[in-house]
PDB file of C-alpha atoms in Angstrom:
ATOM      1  CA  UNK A  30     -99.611 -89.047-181.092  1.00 67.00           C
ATOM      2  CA  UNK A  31    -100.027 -85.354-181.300  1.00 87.00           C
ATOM      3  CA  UNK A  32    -101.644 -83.649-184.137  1.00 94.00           C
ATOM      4  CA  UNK A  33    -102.436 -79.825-184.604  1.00 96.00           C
ATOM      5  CA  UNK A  34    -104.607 -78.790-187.333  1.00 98.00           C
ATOM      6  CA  UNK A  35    -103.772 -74.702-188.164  1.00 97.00           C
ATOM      7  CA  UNK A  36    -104.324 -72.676-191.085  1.00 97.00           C
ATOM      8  CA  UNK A  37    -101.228 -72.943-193.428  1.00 97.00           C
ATOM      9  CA  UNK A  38    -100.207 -69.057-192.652  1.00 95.00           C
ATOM     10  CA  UNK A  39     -99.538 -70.390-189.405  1.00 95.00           C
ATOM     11  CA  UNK A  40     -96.781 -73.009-190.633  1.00 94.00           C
ATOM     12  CA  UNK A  41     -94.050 -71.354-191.936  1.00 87.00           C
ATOM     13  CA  UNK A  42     -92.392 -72.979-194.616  1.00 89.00           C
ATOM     14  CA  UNK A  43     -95.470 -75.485-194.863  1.00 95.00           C
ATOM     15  CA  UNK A  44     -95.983 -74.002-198.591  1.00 95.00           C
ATOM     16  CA  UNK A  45     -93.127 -75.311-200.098  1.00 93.00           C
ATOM     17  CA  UNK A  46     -93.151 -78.835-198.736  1.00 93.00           C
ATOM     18  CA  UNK A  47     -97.189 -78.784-200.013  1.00 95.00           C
ATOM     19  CA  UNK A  48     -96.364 -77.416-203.279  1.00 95.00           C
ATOM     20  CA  UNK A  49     -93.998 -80.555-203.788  1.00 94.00           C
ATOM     21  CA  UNK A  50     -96.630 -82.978-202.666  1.00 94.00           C
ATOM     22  CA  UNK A  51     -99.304 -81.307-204.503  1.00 94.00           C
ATOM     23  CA  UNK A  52     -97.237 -81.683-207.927  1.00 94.00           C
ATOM     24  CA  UNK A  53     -96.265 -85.471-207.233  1.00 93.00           C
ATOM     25  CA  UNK A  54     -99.925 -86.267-206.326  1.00 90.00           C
ATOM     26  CA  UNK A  55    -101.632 -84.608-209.064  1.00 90.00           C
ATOM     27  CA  UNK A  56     -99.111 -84.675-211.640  1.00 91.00           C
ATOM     28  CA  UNK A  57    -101.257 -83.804-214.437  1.00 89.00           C
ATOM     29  CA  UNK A  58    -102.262 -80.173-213.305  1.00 90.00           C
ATOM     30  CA  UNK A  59     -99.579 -78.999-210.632  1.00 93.00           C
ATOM     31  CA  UNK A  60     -96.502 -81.446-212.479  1.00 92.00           C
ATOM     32  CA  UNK A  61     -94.436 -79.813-214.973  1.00 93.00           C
ATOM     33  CA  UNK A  62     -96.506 -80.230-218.126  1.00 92.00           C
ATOM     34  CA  UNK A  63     -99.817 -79.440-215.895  1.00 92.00           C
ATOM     35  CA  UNK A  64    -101.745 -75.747-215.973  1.00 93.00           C
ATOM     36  CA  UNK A  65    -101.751 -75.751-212.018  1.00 93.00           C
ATOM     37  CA  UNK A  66     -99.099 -73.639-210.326  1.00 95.00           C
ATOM     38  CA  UNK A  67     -99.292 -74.788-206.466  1.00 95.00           C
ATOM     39  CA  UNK A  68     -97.467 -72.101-204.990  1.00 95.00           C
ATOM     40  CA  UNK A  69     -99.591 -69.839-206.448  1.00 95.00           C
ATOM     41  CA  UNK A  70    -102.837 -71.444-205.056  1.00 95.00           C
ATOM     42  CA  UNK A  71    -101.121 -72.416-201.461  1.00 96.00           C
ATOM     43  CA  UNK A  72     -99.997 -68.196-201.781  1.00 95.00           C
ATOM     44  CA  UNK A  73    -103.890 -67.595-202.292  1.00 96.00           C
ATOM     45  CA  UNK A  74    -104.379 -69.280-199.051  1.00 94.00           C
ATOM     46  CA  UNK A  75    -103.156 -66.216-196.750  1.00 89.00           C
ATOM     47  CA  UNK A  76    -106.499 -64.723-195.701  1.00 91.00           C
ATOM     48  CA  UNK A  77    -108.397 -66.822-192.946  1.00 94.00           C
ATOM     49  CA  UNK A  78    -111.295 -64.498-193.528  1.00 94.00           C
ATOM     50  CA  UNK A  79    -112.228 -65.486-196.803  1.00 95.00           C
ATOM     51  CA  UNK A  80    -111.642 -68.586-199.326  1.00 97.00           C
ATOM     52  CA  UNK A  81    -109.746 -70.231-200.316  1.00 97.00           C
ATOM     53  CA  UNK A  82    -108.845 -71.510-197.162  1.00 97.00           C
ATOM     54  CA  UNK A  83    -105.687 -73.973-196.079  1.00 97.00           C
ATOM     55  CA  UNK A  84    -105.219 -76.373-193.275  1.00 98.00           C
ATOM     56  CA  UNK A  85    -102.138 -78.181-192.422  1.00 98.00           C
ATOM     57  CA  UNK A  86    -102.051 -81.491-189.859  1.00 98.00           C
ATOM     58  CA  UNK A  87     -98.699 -80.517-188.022  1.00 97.00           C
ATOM     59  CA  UNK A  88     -96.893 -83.149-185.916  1.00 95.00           C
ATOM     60  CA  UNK A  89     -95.470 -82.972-182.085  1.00 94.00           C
ATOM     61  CA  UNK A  90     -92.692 -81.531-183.857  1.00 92.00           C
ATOM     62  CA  UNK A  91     -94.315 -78.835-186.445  1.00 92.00           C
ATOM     63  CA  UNK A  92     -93.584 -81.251-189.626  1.00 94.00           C
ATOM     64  CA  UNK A  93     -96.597 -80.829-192.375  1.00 96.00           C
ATOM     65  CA  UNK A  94     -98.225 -84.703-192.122  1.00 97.00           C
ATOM     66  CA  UNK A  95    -101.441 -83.457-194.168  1.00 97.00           C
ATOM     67  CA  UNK A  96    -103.549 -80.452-195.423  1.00 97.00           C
ATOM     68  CA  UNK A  97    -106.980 -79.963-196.714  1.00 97.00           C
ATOM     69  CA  UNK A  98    -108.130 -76.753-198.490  1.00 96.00           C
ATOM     70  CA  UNK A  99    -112.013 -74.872-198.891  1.00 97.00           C
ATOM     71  CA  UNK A 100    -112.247 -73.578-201.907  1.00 96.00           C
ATOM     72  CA  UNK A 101    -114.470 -71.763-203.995  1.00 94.00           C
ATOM     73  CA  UNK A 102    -114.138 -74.603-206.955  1.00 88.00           C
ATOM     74  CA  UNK A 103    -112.872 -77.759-207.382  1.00 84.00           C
ATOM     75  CA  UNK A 104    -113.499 -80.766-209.837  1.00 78.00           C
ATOM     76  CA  UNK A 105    -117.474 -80.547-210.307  1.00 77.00           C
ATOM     77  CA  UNK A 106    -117.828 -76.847-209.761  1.00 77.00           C
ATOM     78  CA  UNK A 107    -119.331 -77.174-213.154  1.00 80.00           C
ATOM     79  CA  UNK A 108    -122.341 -78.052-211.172  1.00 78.00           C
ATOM     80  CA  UNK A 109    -122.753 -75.222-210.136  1.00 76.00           C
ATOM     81  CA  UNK A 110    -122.283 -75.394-206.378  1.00 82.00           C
ATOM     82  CA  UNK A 111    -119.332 -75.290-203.456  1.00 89.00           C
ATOM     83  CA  UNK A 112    -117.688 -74.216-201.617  1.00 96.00           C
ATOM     84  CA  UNK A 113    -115.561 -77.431-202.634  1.00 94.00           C
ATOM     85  CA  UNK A 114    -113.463 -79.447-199.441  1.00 94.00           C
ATOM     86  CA  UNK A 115    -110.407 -80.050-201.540  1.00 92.00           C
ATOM     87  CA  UNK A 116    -107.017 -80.937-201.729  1.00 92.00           C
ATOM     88  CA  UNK A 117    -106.962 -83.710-198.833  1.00 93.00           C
ATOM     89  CA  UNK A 118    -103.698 -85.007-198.605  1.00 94.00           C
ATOM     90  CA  UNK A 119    -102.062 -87.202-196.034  1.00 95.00           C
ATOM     91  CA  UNK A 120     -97.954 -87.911-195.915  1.00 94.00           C
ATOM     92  CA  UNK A 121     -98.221 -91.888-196.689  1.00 92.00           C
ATOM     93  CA  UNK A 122     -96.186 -93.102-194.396  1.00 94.00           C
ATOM     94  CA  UNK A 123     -98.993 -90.931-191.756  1.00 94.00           C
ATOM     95  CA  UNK A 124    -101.950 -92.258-193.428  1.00 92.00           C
ATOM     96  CA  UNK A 125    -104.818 -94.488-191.395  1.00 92.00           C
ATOM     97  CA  UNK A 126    -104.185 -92.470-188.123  1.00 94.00           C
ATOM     98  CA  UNK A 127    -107.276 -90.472-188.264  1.00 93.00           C
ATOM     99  CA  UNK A 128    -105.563 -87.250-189.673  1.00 95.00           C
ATOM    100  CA  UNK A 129    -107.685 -87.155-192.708  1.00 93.00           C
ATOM    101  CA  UNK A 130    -110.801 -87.197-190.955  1.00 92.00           C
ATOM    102  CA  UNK A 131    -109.144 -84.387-188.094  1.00 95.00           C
ATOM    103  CA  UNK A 132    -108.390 -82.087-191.534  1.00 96.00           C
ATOM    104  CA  UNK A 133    -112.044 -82.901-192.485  1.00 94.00           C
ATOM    105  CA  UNK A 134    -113.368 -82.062-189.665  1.00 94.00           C
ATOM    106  CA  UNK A 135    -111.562 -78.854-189.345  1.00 97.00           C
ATOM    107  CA  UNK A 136    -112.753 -77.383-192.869  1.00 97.00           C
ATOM    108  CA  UNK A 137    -116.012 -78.434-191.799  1.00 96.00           C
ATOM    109  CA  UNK A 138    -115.750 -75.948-189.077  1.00 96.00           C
ATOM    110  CA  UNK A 139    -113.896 -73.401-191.107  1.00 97.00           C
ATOM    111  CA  UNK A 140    -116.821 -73.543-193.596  1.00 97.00           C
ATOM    112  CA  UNK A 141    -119.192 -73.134-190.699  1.00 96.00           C
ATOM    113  CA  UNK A 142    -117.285 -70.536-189.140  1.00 97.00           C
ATOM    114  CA  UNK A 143    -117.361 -69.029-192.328  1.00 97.00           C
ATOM    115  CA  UNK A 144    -121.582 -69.187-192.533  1.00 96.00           C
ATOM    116  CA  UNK A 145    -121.748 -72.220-195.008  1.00 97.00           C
ATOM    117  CA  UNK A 146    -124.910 -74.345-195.077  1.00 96.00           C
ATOM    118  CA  UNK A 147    -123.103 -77.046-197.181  1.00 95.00           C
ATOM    119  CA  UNK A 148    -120.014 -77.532-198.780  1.00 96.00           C
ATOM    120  CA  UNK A 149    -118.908 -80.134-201.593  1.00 93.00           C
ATOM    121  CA  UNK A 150    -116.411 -83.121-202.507  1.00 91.00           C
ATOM    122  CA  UNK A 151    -115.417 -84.515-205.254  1.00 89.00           C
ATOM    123  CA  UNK A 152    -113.639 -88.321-205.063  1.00 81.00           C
ATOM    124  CA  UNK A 153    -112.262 -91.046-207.767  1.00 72.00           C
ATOM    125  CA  UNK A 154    -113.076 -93.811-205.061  1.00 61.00           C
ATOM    126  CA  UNK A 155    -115.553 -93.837-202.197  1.00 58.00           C
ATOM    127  CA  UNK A 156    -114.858 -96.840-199.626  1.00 57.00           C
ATOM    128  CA  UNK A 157    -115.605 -94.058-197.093  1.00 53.00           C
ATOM    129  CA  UNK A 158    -116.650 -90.404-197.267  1.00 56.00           C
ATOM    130  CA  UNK A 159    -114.209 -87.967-196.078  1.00 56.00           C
ATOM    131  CA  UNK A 160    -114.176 -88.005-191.861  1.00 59.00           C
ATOM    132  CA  UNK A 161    -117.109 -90.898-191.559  1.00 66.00           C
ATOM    133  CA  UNK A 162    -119.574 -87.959-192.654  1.00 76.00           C
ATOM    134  CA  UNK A 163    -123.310 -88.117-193.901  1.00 83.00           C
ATOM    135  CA  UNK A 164    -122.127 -87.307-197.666  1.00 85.00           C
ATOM    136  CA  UNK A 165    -124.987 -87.034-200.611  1.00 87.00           C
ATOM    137  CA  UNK A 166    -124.123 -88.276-203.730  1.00 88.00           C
ATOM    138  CA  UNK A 167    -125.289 -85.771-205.756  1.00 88.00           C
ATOM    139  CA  UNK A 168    -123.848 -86.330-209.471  1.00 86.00           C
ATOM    140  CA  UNK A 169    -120.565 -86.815-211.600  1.00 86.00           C
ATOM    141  CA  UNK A 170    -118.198 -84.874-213.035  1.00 85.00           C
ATOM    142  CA  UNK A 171    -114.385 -85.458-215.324  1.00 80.00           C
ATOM    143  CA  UNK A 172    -111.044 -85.050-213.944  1.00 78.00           C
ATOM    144  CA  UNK A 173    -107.785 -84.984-215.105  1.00 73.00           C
ATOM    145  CA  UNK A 174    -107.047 -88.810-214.295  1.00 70.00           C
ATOM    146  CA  UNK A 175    -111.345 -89.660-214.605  1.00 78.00           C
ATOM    147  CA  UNK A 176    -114.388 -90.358-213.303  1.00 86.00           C
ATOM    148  CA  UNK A 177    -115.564 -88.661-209.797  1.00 85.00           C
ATOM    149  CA  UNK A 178    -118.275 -88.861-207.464  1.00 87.00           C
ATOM    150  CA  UNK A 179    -119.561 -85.297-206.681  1.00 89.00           C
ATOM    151  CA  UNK A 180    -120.889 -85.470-202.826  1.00 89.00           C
ATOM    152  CA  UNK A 181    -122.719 -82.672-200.536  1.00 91.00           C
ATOM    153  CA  UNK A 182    -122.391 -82.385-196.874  1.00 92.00           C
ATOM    154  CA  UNK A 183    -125.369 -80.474-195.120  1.00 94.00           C
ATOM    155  CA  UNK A 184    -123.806 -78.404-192.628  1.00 94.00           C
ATOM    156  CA  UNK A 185    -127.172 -77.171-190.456  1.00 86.00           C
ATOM    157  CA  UNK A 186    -128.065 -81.123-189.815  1.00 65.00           C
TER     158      UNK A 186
END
């Protein structure tokens, strides 16, 4: 199995499959009676020079299998930190093949590329941090559908 990570610019037509998947996965902000518009975030996503940022996980065959954003907020940004590792999303029938953790991995270097010292996470559920990472627990904060662990990755470790 092949798998190329790219920025989302470089996946034409990538948007609008995302911005389907992003409203069926997180109904209640990009579904119809959420605040969210996905297209216009994913549209945000066009400069690889500055955030937000957009990754797709493209097949052998250039089909979107996953994405993963950086982003200047996310879910705890009322912390007061970020940039914020968000959006990780892998197609189910793709998921426990290590693309998460490749899309991880590849904001991680986005963020460093980008001169980050840190960037942040927010998750419901924790059986494992995001790409087998050394994640800090560093508070809580409310979404939409509840509770979330707010982690920090040190990026100069």
């Amino acid at each position: 199995m092949t798998v190329r990570i790219a920025h989302l610019i470089e996946a034409p037509g990538a948007a609008q499959a995302l911005a389907q998947w992003f409203a069926n996965e997180w109904a209640p902000w990009y579904g119809p009676d959420g605040d969210g518009d996905a297209a216009v975030d994913l549209a945000a996503c066009a400069d690889t020079a500055r955030l937000p940022l957009c990754l797709v996980a493209l097949d052998e065959d250039g089909t979107v299998i996953g994405t993963a954003s950086l982003r200047t907020e996310s879910v705890g940004s009322e912390l007061g930190v970020g940039p914020w590792l968000a959006a990780l999303l892998v197609r189910r029938d793709r998921r426990g093949e290590g693309i998460g953790g490749a899309l991880v991995n590849g904001v991680v270097d986005e963020a460093r590329r980008l001169g980050f010292d840190a960037i942040y996470s927010s998750m419901a559920s924790v059986e494992e941090t995001p790409g087998g990472l050394a994640w800090e627990r560093i508070g809580a904060a409310r979404s939409l559908r509840g509770d979330v662990s707010v982690f920090r990755l040190d990026l100069e470790g």
